[in-house]
XYZ file of C-alpha atoms in Angstrom:
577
model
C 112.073 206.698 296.198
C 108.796 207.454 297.107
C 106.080 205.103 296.058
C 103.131 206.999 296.504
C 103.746 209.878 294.382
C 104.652 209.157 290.355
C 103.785 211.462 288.508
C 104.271 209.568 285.294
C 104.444 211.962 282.548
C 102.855 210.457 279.771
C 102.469 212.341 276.313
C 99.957 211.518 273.654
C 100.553 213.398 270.300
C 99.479 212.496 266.647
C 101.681 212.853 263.801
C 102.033 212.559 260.036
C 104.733 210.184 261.119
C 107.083 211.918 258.105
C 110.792 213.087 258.097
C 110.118 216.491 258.543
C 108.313 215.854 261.650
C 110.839 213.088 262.983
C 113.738 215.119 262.439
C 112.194 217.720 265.280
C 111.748 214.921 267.899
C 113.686 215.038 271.017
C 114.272 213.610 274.459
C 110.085 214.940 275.233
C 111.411 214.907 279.022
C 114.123 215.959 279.165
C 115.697 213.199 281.431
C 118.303 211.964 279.207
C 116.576 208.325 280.523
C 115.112 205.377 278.257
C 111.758 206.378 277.013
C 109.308 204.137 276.237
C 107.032 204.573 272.746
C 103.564 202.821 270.998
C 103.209 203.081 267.221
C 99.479 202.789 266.668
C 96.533 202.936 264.173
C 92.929 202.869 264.665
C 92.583 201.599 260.951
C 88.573 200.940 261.359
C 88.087 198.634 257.760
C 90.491 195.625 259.740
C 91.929 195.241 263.112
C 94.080 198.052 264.449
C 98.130 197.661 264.609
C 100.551 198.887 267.243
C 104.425 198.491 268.051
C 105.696 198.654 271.501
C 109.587 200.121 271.461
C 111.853 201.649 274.317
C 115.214 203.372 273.038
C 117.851 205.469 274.868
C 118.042 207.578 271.514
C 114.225 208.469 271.063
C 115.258 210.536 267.731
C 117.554 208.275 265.926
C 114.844 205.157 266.999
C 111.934 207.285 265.257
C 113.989 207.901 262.198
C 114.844 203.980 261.918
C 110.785 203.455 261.934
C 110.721 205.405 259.062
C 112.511 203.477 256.663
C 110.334 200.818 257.555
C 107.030 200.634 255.588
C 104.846 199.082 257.958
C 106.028 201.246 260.930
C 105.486 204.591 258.979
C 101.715 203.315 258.157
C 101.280 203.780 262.015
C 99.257 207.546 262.970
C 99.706 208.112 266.581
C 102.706 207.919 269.069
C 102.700 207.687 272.787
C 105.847 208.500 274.453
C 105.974 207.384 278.052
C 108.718 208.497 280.652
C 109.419 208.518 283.992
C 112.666 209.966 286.251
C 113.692 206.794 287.696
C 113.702 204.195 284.531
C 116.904 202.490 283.757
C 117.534 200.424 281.147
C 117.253 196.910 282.702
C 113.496 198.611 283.758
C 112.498 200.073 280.255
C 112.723 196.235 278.738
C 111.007 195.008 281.786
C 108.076 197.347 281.164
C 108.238 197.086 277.082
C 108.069 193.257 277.511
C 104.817 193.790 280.051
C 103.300 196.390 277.608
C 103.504 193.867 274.595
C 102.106 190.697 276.692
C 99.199 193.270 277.445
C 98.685 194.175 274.177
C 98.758 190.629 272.918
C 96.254 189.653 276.276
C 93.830 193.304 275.341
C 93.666 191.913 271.885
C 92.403 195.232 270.493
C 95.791 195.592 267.987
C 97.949 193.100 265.629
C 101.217 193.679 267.616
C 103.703 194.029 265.310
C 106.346 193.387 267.229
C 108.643 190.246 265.659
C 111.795 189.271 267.235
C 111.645 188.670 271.041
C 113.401 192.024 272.432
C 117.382 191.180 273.366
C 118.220 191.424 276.867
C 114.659 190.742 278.281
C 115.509 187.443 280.044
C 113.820 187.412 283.665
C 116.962 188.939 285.664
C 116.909 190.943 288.688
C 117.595 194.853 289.004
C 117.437 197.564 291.794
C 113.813 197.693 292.936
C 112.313 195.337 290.040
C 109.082 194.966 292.184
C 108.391 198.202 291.950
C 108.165 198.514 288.194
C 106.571 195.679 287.726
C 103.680 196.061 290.356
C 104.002 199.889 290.954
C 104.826 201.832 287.981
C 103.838 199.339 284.992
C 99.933 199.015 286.345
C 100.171 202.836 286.553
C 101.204 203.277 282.899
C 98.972 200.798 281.570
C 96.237 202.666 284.013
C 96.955 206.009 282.272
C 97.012 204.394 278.732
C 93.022 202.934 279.322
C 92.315 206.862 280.863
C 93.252 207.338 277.013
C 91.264 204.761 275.508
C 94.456 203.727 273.960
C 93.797 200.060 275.223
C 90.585 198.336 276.898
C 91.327 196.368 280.095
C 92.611 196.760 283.036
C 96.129 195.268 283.985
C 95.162 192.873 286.772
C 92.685 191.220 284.150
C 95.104 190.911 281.971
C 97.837 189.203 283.598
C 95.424 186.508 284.642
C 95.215 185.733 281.070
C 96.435 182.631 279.353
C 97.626 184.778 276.138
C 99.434 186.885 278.522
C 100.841 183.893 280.758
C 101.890 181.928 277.602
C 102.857 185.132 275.698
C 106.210 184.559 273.679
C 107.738 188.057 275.094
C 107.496 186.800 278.805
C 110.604 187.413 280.355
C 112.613 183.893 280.584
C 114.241 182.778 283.673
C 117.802 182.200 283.031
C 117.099 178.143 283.040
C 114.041 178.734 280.857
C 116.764 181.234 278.025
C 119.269 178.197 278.138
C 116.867 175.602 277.212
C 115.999 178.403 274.577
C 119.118 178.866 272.900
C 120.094 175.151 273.307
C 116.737 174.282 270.881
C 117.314 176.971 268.303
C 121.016 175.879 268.071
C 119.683 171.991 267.624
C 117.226 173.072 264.908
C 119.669 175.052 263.134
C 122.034 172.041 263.372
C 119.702 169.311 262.415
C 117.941 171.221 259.469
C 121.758 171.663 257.880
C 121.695 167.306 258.232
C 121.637 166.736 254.187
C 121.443 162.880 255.307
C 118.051 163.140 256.005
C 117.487 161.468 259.180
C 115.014 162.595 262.057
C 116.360 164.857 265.056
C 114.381 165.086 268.651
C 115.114 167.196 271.427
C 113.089 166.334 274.882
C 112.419 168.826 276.971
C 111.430 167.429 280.897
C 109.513 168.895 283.693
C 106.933 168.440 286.088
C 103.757 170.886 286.686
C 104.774 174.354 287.059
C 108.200 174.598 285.407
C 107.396 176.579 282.742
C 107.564 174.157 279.709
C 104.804 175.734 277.774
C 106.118 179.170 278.400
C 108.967 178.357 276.762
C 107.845 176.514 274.227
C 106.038 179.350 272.680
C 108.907 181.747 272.734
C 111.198 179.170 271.010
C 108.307 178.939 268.141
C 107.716 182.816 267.924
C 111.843 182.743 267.557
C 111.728 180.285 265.104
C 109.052 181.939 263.191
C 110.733 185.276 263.297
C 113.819 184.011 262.154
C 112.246 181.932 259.281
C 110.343 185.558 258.097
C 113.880 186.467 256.624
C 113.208 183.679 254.365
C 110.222 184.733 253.537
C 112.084 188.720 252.618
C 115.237 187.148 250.680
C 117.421 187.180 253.354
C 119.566 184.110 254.664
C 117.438 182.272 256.850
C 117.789 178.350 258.635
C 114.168 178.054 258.668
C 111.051 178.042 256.551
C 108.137 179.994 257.676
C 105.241 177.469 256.226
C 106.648 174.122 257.620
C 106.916 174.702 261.133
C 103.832 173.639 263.674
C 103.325 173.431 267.172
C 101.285 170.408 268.391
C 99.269 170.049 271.280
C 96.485 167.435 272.092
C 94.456 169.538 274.305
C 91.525 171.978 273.312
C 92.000 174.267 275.743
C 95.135 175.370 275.455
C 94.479 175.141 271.591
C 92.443 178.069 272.448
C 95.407 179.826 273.680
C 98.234 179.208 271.101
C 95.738 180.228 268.489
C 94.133 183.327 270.319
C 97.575 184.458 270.710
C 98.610 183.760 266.795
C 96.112 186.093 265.639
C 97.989 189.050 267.462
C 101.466 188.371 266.366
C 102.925 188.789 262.230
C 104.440 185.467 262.021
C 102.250 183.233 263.979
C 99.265 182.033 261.658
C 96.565 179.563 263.819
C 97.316 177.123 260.744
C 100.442 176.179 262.448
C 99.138 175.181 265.634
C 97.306 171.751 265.271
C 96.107 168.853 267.058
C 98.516 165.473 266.469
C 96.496 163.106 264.457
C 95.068 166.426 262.260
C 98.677 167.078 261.434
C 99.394 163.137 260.749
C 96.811 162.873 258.750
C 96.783 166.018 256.523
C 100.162 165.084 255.582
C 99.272 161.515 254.481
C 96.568 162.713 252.616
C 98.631 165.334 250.852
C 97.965 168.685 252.134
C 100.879 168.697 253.741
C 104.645 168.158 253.145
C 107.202 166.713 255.218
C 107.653 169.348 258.112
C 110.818 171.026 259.067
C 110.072 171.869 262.768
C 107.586 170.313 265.150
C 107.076 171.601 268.638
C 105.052 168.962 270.884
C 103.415 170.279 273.979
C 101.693 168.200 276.694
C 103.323 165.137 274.645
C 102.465 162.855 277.350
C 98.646 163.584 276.239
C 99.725 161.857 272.891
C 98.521 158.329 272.274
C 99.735 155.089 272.143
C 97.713 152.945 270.939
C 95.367 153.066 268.053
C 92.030 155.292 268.728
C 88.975 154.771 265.968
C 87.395 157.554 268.065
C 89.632 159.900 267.027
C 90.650 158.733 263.527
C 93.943 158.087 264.356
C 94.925 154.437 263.068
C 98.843 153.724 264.023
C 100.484 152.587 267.002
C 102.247 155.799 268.903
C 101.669 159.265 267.749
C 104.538 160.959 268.595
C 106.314 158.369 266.463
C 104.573 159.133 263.746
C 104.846 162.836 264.249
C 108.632 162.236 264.189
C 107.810 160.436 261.087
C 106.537 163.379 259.349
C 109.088 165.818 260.801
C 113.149 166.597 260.548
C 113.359 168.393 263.476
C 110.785 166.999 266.587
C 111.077 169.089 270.125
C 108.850 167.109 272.617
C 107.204 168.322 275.745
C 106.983 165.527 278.083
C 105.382 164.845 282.022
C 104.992 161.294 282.637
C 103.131 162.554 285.761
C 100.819 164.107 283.857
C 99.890 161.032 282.266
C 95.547 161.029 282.643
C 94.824 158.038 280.222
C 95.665 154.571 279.028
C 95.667 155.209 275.777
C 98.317 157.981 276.198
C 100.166 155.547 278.421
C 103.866 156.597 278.511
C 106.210 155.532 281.326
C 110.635 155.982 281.112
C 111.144 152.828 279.429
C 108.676 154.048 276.512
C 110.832 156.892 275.833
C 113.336 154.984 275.876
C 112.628 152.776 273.332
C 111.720 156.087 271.281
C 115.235 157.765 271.805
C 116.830 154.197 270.835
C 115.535 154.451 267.313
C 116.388 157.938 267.349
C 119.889 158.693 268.123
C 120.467 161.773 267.095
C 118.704 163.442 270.163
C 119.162 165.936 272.840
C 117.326 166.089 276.204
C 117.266 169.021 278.789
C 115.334 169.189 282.301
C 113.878 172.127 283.972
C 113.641 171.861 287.750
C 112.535 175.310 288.534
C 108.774 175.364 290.083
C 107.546 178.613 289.325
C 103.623 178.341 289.798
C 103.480 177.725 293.253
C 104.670 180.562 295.383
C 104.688 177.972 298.572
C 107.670 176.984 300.938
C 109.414 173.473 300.041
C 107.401 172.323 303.387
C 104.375 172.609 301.185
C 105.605 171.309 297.779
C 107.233 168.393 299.751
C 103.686 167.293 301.537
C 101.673 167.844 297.984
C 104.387 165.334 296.044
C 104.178 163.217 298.751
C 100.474 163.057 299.036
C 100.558 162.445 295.166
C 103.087 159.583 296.112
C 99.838 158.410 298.478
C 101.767 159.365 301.593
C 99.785 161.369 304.088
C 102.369 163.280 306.257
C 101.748 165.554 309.512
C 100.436 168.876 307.936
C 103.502 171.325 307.019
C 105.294 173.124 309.281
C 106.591 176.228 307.668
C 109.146 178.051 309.354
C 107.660 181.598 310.422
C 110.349 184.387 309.480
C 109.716 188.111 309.856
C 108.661 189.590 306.098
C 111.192 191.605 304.242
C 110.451 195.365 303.730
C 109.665 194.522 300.028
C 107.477 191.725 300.959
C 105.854 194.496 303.238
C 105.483 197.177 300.941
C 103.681 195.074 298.185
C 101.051 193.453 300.661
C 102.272 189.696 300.146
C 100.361 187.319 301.366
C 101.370 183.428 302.803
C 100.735 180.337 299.906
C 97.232 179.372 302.061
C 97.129 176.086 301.945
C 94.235 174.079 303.956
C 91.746 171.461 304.190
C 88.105 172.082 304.340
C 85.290 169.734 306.057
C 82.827 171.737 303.664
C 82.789 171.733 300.160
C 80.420 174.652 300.337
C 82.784 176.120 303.078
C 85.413 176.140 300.577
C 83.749 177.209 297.893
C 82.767 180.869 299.937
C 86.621 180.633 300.620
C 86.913 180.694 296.512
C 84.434 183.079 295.910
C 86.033 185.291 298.287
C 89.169 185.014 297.071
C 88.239 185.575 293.275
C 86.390 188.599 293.841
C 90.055 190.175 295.511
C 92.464 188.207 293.172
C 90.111 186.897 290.214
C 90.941 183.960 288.463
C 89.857 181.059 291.747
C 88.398 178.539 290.959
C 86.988 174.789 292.169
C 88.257 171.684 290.194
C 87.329 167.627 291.169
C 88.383 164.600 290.149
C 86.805 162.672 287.552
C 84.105 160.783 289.616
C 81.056 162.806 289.220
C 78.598 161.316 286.202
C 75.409 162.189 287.537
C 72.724 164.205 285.924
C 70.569 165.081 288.098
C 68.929 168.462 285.403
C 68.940 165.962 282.569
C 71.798 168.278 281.212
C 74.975 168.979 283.189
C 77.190 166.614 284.646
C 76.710 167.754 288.682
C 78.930 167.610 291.766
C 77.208 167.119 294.864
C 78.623 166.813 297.988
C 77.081 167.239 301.312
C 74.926 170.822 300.734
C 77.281 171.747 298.239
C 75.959 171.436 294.271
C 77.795 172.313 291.013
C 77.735 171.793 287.433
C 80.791 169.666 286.341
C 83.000 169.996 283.668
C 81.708 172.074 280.836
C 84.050 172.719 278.142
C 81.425 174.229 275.663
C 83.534 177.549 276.047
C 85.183 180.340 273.368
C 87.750 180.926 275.802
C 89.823 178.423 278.393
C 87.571 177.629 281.229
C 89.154 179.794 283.944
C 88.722 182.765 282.480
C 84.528 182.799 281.969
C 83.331 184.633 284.666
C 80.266 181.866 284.708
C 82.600 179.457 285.779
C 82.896 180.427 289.334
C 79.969 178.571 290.155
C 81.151 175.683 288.297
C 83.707 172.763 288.817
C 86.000 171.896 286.365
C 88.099 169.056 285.709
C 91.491 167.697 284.417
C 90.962 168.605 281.064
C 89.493 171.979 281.803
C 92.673 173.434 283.674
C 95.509 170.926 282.866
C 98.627 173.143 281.604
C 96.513 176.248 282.982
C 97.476 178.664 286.235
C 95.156 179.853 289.034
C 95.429 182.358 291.643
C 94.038 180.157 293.927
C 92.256 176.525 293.710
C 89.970 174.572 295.608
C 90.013 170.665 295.300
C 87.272 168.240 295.344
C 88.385 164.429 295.950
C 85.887 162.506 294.961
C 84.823 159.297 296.111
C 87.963 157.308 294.232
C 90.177 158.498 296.801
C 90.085 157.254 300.067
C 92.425 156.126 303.070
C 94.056 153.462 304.187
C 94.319 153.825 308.220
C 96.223 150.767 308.710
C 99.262 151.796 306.065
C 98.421 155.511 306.304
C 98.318 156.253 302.834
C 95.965 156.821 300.532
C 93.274 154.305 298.945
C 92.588 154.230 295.209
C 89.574 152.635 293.784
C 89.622 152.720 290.198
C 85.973 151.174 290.328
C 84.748 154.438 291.221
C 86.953 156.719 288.794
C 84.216 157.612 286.099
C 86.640 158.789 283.278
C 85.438 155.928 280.497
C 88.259 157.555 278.230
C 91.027 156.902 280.562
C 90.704 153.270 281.152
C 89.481 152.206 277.546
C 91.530 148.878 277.243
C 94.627 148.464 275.070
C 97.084 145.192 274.887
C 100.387 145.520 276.193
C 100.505 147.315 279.415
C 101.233 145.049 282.439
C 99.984 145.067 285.795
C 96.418 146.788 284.626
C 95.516 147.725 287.475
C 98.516 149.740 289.117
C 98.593 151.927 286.060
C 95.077 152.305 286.423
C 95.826 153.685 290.133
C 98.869 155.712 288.811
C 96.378 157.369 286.651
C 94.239 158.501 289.153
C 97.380 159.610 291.106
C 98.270 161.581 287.892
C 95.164 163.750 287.885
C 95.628 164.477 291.569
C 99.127 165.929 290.998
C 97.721 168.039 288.054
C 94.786 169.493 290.641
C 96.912 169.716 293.352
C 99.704 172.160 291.495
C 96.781 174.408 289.678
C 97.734 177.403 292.727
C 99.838 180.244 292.301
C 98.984 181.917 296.474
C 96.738 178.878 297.561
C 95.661 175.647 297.807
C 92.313 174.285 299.425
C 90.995 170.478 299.825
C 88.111 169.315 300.445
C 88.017 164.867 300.436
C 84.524 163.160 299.461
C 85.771 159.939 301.816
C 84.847 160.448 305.216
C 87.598 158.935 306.221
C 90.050 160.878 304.596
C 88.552 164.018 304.962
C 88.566 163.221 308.967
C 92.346 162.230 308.778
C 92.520 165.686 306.779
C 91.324 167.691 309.388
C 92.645 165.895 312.373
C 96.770 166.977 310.958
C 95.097 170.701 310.303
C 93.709 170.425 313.923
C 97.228 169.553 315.046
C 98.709 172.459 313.384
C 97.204 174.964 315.381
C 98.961 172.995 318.872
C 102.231 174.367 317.150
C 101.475 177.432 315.691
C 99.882 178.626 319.209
C-alpha cells in the first residue's frame, strides 16, 4: 500500500433527498467497497443536524433513510470512498467521524444506537486508517467547511475521549453487555427490592468510557418506549451521577449533541437526593454512579446534604444502582471509603453483581514504568526503571512513535519549557501539584512558587474542563481540575507534603503541610486519623501521577527528595551508556 499517495475521492452533492432521486444512486466509485455517507442540514433558525452511516449497499441504505422522517429532513450528502476500505475499516472510521462530530459540536448527531460490530478489535493495517486515512478525510471534510476543527484538536477532547461511540475494548463490551443484561433483569424484579452492580478499576481503565456508552445504550433502548414499541427501560427515569464539576462539563456538553441524552439526566448526588425528596422527582429506574468514591460519607451542611452515606441513599431512590468505584482515588475524609465500607453496602444489598477491569489504557508506558509509579504511590522509592530497549516494529516506524518519557526534573521552570514544548507538538500538556500551595501573593490567585518558577494554582472558573483552555498552559492545576481527565503529557509538582525518609527509603508524608481544608474536615468514626490522612495524600499522588498518555515529568518541592530523585535518574544514564 502506499502511504503517501491517497487520493481519497470524496464527493459532495446536494439533493432533494426524494425517491426519484434515490432510486438513481449507485456505487459513486465504482469499487464495489463500503462507502461511507453524512446526512446534513445547515438549518440556520436552530442548530444544524447530521447522520454519520457506512453501508456495503449505498442504494438500498439511502432508500431506508427515506422512510425515515427525520433522515429525509436532511439537504446535503457526502459520500466518501476509498480503494482499500474493508468493512472492519468503514466502522472504524464511521465510529471516528461521529466522536468528531459530537467533539466539533457544530451538528445534533443524530445518530442513536451505538453502531454493531464497532468494538475496539484489530484488522489488517488498523493504524493506518485510524492515523493515515481518517485525519485525511476529516482534513478534506473542513477544506469543505462541512465541519470546523481540525482532527488532532479534536481527539484531545473530553467529549470525544468520553464519547459513547468509542470503540470498546473487548473487556470494556463485556462489562457492557453484562450491565444492560442486569438492568433488564432487575427492572423485570416485581418484588421491588434494590439491585447494584459495581464496576472496579484503578486510573486509566476506562471506567468512565464505558460508563457513558452503557447510558447512551440504555437511553437508546428506552426511546422505543418513548415510540410504542416494547422497551425494558424508561427514557425519563434514568440519570447518571457524578460528584465532580468538571467532568459534569463533559457528560452534559456531550448530551446536547446526541437525541436521547438530555443534560437533565446527568446530576450531581445530593441534587438528585434531594429533588426526589422534595418531589420533583420519582423513584428512578436506572442510576449510573461515576467517580463513586468522590461520594460522601458523612453528613456535609456545606453542601446541603444531611444523611449519613450518599451512595446509600442514591440506592435508596433507585431500582437499578451501577457504581463506579476507586478506593485509590479516594481525595477526602468525608468521601472516606475503604473495602470493608463496601462491604457493609453489598451486605444490605444482596442482589448485586461486581465486575473488574484490569486493562490500563492511558498510559502507553512499559510495566517497568507502571510498576515504579504504583510503587512510589505505595511510598516505595525504587532504582529508576530499566526498560528493556527492543528494536521498533516497522509500524511503530512508520507512524513516528515516540518512548512513554518519563523523568525527574531539578527545575520546576525546567520542566515547565519541557511542557510547553511538548504542547505546542502534541497539545493538551499540562503542569498539575499537589494541594499545598495557599498563598496569594496578587491578592487573587492561589500561586505556586517554587525556586524561579511562578504559577497561578488551581482555577476552576472555566466553561470548559481545565485542560482544554489554551490559558491554562501557564497555569497549574490540581486534583480536582484533571481527576478522571487524560493528558498527552504531564508535569508534576510535589509540594512540600511530600518528602523522604533516607533512613527507610520511602517517602515522608506530612499531613501538617497538605493545605486541602476540605479533605481533612473531621468526621466520627474513622480510626487511626492520621494514616488515612496520609493515605489521602497518597491518593492524590496516584491520580497526578497516571494523568500521561506519552509522558510523565516530576519535579519534588523537598530537597531531599528531589536530590534522591535525581541521583536514580543520574544512575540511569551508567546503564543506558
Amino acid at each position: 500500500m502506499n502511504y503517501e499517495d491517497d487520493s481519497i475521492k470524496i464527493q459532495l452533492k446536494e439533493y432533494d433527498f426524494c425517491e426519484k432521486e434515490v432510486e438513481n444512486l449507485k456505487d459513486p466509485f465504482e469499487t464495489n467497497y463500503p462507502i461511507l455517507y453524512i446526512l446534513y442540514n445547515t438549518d440556520k433558525k436552530k442548530m444544524p443536524e447530521a447522520y454519520v452511516g457506512q453501508s456495503r449497499r449505498f442504494d438500498k441504505r439511502m432508500s431506508e433513510h427515506l422512510k425515515s422522517n427525520k433522515k429525509a429532513m436532511m439537504k446535503k450528502i457526502v459520500m466518501i470512498g476509498h480503494d482499500t476500505l474493508n468493512v472492519s475499516a468503514a466502522l472504524n472510521i464511521e465510529t471516528n467521524l461521529i466522536s468528531c462530530f459530537i467533539a466539533d459540536e457544530k451538528y445534533k448527531v443524530e445518530n442513536r444506537s451505538q453502531i454493531k460490530g464497532s468494538e475496539s478489535h484489530n484488522y489488517y493495517d488498523k493504524r493506518y486508517y485510524d492515523e493515515v486515512l481518517f485525519p485525511k478525510i476529516w482534513t478534506r471534510l473542513r477544506d469543505e467547511k462541512i465541519v470546523e476543527h481540525s482532527a488532532d484538536f479534536l481527539r484531545n477532547k473530553d467529549t470525544f475521549k468520553l464519547s459513547p461511540f468509542r470503540g470498546l475494548s473487548p473487556e470494556q463490551q463485556d462489562l457492557k453487555e453484562k450491565v444492560i443484561d442486569f438492568c433488564k433483569r432487575s427492572l423485570a424484579d416485581t418484588k421491588n427490592e434494590h439491585h447494584v452492580f459495581f464496576i472496579a478499576g484503578e486510573a486509566g481503565t476506562g471506567k468512565s468510557v464505558v460508563l457513558s456508552a452503557i447510558f447512551k445504550t440504555i437511553q437508546d433502548l428506552a426511546e422505543k418506549k418513548e415510540n410504542n414499541e416494547f422497551s425494558d427501560f424508561n427514557q425519563d427515569n434514568n440519570y447518571l451521577l457524578v460528584n465532580h464539576n468538571e467532568m459534569l462539563k463533559t457528560y452534559k456538553s456531550i448530551a446536547e449533541s446526541l437525541p436521547n441524552l438530555k443534560k437533565k439526566n446527568f446530576m450531581k448526588p445530593t441534587s438528585f437526593i434531594n429533588d426526589i425528596d422534595k418531589g420533583k422527582r420519582k423513584q428512578a429506574d436506572i442510576v449510573l454512579v461515576d467517580e463513586s468514591h468522590l461520594l460522601l460519607s458523612t453528613k456535609d451542611k456545606y453542601n446541603s446534604f444531611e444523611y449519613e452515606n450518599q451512595l446509600e441513599e442514591v440506592i435508596k431512590r433507585s431500582k437499578v444502582t451501577i457504581v463506579v468505584f476507586d478506593e485509590k482515588q479516594v481525595l477526602k475524609l468525608k468521601s472516606h471509603w475503604n473495602v470493608d465500607s463496601l462491604v457493609e453496602i453489598k451486605d444490605k444489598y444482596p442482589i448485586h453483581e461486581e465486575y473488574h477491569l484490569t486493562t490500563q489504557f492511558r498510559m502507553k508506558a512499559d510495566t517497568e514504568i507502571v510498576h515504579w509509579v504504583d510503587s512510589f504511590v505505595d511510598r516505595k522509592i525504587l532504582s529508576f526503571p530499566k526498560v528493556t530497549k527492543r528494536e521498533k516494529t516497522e509500524a511503530e516506524k512508520r507512524f513516528g512513535d515516540e518512548d512513554f518519557d518519563f523523568r525527574f526534573f531539578s527545575s520546576a521552570e525546567d520542566m515547565r519549557m519541557e511542557i510547553k514544548a511538548r504542547n505546542q507538538k502534541f497539545g493538551l500538556s499540562r503542569i498539575v501539584s499537589t494541594f499545598d500551595y495557599t498563598h496569594k501573593k496578587d491578592g487573587k490567585d492561589y500561586l505556586v512558587e517554587e525556586g524561579n518558577f511562578s504559577a497561578p494554582w488551581n482555577r476552576t472558573n472555566y466553561k470548559k474542563s481545565w485542560a482544554e483552555e489554551e490559558a491554562t498552559i501557564n497555569e497549574v492545576g490540581s486534583i480536582y481540575t484533571i481527576q478522571g481527565f487524560d493528558l498527552n503529557y504531564v508535569g508534576v509538582i510535589l509540594g512540600p507534603s511530600i518528602g523522604y525518609d533516607a533512613e527507610k527509603n520511602e517517602l515522608k508524608i506530612d499531613s501538617e503541610k497538605y493545605k486541602d481544608s476540605e479533605a481533612f474536615k473531621s468526621r466520627e468514626g474513622i480510626e487511626n486519623i492520621d494514616k488515612v490522612k496520609e493515605q489521602i495524600i497518597l491518593n492524590s499522588i496516584n491520580v497526578l501521577l497516571k494523568r500521561g498518555i506519552n509522558g510523565l515529568y516530576i519535579y519534588a518541592s523537598d530537597d531531599k527528595l528531589r536530590e534522591k530523585l535525581m541521583t536514580i535518574q543520574k544512575e540511569k544514564s551508567k546503564w543506558t551508556n
